[in-house]
Coordinates of C-alpha atoms in Angstrom, one line a residue:
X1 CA -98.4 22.1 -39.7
X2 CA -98.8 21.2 -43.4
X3 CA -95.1 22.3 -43.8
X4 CA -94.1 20.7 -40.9
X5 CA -95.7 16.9 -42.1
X6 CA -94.6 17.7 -45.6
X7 CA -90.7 18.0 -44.5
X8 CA -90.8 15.2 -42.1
X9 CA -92.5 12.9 -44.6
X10 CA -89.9 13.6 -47.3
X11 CA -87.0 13.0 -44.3
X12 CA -88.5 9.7 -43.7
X13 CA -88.7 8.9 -47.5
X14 CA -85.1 10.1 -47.6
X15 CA -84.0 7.6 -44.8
X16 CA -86.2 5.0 -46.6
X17 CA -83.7 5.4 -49.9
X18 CA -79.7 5.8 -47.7
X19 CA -81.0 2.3 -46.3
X20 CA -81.8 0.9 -49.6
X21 CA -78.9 2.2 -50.5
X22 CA -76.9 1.2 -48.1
X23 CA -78.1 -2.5 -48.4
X24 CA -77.3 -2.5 -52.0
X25 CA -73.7 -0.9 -51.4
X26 CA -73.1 -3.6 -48.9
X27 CA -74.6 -6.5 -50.8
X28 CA -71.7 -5.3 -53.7
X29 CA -69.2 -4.8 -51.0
X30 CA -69.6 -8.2 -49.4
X31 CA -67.0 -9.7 -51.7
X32 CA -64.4 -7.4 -51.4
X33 CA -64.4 -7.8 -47.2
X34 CA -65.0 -11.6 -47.6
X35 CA -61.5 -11.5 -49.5
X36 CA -59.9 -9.0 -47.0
X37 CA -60.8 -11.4 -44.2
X38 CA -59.5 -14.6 -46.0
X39 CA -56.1 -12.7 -46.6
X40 CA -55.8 -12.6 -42.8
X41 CA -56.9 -16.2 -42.0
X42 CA -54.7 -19.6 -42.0
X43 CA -55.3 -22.1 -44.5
X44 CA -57.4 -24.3 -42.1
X45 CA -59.4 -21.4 -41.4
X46 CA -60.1 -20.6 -44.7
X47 CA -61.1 -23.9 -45.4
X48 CA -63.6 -24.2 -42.5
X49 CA -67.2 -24.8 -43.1
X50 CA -69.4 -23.1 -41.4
X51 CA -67.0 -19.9 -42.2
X52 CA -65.6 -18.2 -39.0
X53 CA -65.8 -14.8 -38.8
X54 CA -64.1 -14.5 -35.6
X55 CA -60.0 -16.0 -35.7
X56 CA -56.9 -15.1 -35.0
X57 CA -55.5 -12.5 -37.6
X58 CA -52.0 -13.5 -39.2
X59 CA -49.9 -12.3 -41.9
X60 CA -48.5 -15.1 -43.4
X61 CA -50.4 -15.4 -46.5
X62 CA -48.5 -11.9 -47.1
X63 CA -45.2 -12.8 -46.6
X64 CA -46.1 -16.0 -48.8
X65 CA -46.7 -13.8 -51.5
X66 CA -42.8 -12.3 -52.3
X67 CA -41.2 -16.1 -50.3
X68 CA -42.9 -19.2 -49.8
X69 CA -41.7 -22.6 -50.0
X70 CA -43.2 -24.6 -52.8
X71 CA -43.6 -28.2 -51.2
X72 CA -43.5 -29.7 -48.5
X73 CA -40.4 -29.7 -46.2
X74 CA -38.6 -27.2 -48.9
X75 CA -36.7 -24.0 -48.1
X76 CA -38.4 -21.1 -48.7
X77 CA -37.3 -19.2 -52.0
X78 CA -38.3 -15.6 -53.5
X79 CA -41.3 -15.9 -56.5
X80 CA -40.7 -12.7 -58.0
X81 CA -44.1 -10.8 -57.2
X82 CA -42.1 -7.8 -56.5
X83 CA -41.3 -8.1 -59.7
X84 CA -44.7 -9.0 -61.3
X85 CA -46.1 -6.2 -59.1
X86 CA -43.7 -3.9 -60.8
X87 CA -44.3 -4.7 -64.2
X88 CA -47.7 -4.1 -63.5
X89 CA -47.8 -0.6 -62.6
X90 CA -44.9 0.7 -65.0
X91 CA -46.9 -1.1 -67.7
X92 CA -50.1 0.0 -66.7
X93 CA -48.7 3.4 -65.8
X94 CA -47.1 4.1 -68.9
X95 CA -49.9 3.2 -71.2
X96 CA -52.7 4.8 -69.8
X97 CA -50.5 8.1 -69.8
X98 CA -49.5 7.8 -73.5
X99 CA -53.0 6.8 -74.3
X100 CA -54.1 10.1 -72.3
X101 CA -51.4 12.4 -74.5
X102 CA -51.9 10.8 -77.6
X103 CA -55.7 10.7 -77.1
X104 CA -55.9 14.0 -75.8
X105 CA -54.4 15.7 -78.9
X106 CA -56.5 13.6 -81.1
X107 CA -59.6 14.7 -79.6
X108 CA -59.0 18.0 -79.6
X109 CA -58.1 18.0 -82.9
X110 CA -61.3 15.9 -84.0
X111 CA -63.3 18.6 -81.8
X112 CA -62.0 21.6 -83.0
X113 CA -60.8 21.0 -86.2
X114 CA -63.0 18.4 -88.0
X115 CA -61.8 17.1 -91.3
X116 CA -64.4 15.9 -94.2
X117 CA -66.2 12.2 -93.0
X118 CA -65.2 13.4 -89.0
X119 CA -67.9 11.0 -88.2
X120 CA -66.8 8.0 -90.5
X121 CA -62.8 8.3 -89.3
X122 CA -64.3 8.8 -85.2
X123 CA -66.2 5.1 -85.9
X124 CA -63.4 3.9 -87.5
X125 CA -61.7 4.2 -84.2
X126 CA -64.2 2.9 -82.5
X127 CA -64.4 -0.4 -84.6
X128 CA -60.8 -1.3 -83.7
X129 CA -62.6 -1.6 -79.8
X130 CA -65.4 -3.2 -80.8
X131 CA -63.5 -6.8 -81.3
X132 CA -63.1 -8.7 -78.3
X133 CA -59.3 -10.0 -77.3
X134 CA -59.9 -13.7 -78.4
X135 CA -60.4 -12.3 -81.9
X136 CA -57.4 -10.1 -82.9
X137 CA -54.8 -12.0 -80.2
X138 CA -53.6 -14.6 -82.9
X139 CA -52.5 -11.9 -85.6
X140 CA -51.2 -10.1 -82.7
X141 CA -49.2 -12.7 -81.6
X142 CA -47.7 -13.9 -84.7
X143 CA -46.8 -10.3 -85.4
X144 CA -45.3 -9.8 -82.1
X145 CA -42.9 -12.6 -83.2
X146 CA -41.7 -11.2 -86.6
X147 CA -40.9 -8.0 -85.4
X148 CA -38.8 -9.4 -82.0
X149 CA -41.9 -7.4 -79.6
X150 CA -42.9 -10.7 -77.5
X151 CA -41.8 -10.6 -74.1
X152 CA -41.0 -7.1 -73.9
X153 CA -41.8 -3.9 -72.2
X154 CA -42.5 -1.8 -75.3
X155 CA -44.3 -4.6 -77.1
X156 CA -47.1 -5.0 -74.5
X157 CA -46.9 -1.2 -73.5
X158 CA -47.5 -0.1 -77.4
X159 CA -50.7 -3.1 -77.1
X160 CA -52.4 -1.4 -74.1
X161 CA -52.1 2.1 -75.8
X162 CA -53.7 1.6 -78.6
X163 CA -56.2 -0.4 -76.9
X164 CA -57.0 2.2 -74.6
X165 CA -56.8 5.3 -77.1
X166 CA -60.7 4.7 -79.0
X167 CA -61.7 5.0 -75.6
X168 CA -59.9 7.9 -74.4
X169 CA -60.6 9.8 -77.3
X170 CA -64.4 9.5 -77.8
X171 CA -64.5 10.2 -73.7
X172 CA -61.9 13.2 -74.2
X173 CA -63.5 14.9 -77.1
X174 CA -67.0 14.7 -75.6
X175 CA -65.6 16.8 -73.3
X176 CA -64.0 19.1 -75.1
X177 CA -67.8 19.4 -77.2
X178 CA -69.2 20.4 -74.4
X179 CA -66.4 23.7 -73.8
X180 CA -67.7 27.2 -75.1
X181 CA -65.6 28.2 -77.9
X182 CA -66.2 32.1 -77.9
X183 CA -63.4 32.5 -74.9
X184 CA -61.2 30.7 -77.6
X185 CA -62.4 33.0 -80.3
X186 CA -61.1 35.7 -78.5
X187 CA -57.5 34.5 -77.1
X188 CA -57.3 33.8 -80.7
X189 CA -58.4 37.4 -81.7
X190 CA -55.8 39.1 -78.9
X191 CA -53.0 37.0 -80.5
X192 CA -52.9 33.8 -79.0
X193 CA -51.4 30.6 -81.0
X194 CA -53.4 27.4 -80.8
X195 CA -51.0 25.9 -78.8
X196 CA -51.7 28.3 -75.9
X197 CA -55.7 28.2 -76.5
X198 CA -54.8 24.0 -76.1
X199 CA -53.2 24.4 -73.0
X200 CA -54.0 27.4 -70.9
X201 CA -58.1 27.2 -72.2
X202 CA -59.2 24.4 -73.2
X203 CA -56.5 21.8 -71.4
X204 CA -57.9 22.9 -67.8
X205 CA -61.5 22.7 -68.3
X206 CA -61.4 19.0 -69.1
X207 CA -59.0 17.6 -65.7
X208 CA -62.2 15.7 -64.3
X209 CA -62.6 14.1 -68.0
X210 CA -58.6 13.2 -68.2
X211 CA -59.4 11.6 -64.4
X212 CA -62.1 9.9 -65.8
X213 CA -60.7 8.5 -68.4
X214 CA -57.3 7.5 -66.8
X215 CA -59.1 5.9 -63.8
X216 CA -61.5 3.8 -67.0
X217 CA -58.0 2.9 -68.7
X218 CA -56.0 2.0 -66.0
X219 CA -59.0 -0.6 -64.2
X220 CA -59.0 -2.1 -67.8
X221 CA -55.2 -2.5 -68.4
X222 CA -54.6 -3.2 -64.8
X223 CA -57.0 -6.3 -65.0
X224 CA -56.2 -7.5 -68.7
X225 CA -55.3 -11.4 -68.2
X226 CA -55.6 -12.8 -72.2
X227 CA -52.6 -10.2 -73.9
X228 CA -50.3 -10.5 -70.6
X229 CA -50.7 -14.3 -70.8
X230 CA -49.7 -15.1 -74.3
X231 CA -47.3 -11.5 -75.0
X232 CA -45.0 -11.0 -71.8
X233 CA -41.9 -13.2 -70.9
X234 CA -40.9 -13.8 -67.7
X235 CA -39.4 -10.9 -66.8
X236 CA -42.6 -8.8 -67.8
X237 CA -45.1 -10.7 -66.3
X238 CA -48.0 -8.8 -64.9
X239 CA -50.0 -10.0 -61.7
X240 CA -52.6 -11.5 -63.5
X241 CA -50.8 -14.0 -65.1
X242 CA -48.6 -14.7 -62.1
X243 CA -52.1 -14.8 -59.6
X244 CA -53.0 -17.6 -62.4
X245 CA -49.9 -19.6 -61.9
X246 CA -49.9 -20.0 -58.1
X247 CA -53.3 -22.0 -58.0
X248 CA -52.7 -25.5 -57.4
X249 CA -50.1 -26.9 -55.2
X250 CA -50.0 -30.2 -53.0
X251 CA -52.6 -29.0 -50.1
X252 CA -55.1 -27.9 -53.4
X253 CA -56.0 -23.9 -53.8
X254 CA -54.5 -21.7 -51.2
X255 CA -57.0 -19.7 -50.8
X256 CA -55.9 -17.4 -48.0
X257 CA -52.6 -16.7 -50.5
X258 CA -54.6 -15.6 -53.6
X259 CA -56.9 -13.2 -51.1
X260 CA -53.5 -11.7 -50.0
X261 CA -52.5 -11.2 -53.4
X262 CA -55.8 -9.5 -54.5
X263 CA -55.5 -7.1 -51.5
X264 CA -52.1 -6.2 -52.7
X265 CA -53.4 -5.6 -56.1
X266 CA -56.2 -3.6 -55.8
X267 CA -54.4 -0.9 -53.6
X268 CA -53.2 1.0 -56.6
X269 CA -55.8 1.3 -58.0
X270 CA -57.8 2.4 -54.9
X271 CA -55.3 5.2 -54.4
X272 CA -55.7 6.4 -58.0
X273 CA -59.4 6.7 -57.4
X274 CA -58.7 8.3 -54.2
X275 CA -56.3 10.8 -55.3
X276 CA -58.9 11.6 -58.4
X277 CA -61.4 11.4 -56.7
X278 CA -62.3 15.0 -56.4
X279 CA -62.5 15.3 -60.4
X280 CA -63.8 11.4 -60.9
X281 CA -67.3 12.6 -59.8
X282 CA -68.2 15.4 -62.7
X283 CA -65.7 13.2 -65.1
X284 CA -67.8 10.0 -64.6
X285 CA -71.0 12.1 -65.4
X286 CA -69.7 13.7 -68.1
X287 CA -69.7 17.1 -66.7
X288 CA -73.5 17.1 -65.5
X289 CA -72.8 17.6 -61.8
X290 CA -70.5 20.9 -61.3
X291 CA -68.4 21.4 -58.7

């Protein structure tokens, strides 16, 4: 009976905390469905007061996004998201996976081969992270004029990158600390080059850190506003900068058009995460939960 009173009060405890939890998940969640719903309503709708949950579900705040007529009584004319929506992803894309490369090699290196002051050159790296944007973007600006890089694919890409690589390679090479090195010892003893110990050892131990990481990267290059604002053109604009540009209008903030452009940009990322998901879980607690 003891048993019996013992399990069922720990059941009821365990209850007690998926309900707090659930409350808390839905308290952070409430956002995210509030915009989902606004995406789907017409601009009277969106505007009404006291909010209506239950309308009549249309899609033209989605078309609006890629045509849309820009006053009143005008002909509706493409703005380019498909565009913008590109230049997101093969920017984003691009730098997160040289940042991964670059930063992967880095931190192996710094892991298994540590040079004299490892420490010092590791916080070196990190220093270049610790400024915020506002700080470094007027160099950065004025040197992305001298050498032709504003408004460009490689300029911005080449930005993100080595933005993203202090953070890939401190998260990397903790990773690769935590590896033991006596099955490398001895591939290395039976003949193996360091090149094979880096890639078929110690390269697929460390997937759920490389999801980590890229998942980390990619949020914080897929959200950067301040660099795409004041480095890309036209042609390279990211979403961000283009989401800016379409509040204001005659009839005030469409606010049922920016919620169908949110929608549209977070499902990347959501099918990164759901693709990684499998390794994000160990990655994201640094290899304390095992699979």
């Amino acid at each position: 009976m003891a048993v019996l009173k013992e399990r069922r009060a720990l059941g009821q405890a365990g209850w007690g905390w998926t309900a707090f939890a659930g409350v808390i998940s839905f308290v952070y969640f409430f956002p995210v469905l509030w915009i989902v719903l606004t995406a789907f309503k017409t601009h009277n709708d969106a505007l009404a007061i006291p909010p209506k949950w239950l309308f009549t579900p249309t899609l033209e705040n989605f078309a609006a996004v890629f045509s849309r007529a820009y006053s009143a009584g005008a002909e509706a004319v493409d703005t380019g998201f498909d565009l913008f929506f590109f230049n997101s992803i093969f920017i984003a894309g691009t730098s997160v996976l040289l940042a991964l490369i670059i930063g992967t090699l880095a931190a192996y290196g710094f892991s298994r081969h540590p040079l004299r002051g490892n420490d010092t050159y590791l916080f070196i790296i990190l220093t270049t992270r610790m400024l915020p944007p506002i700080v470094v973007i007027i160099p950065i600006f004025l040197m992305f004029r001298l050498t032709g890089l504003s408004g460009t694919y490689v300029g911005i890409i080449l930005l993100y990158t080595a933005f993203n690589l202090p953070f890939s390679i401190w998260m990397i090479k903790s990773f690769f600390d935590e590896l033991n090195t006596e099955v490398e010892d001895a591939a290395r003893m039976d003949g193996s080059s360091e090149t094979r110990v880096f890639w078929r050892i110690c390269l697929p131990q460390v997937t759920a850190g490389l999801a980590a990481t890229a998942v980390f990267a990619l949020i914080l290059t897929w959200n950067e506003f301040l660099f795409a604002l004041l480095l890309t053109g036209t042609e390279t604009r990211t979403v961000p900068v283009a989401m800016a540009r379409t509040i204001g209008g005659e009839v005030g903030v469409d606010w049922g058009l920016l919620a169908a452009i949110v929608c549209l940009f977070l499902i990347p990322v959501f099918f990164v995460t759901f693709v990684l998901q499998n390794q994000l879980l160990r990655g994201v607690t640094f290899g304390t939960i095992r699979r």
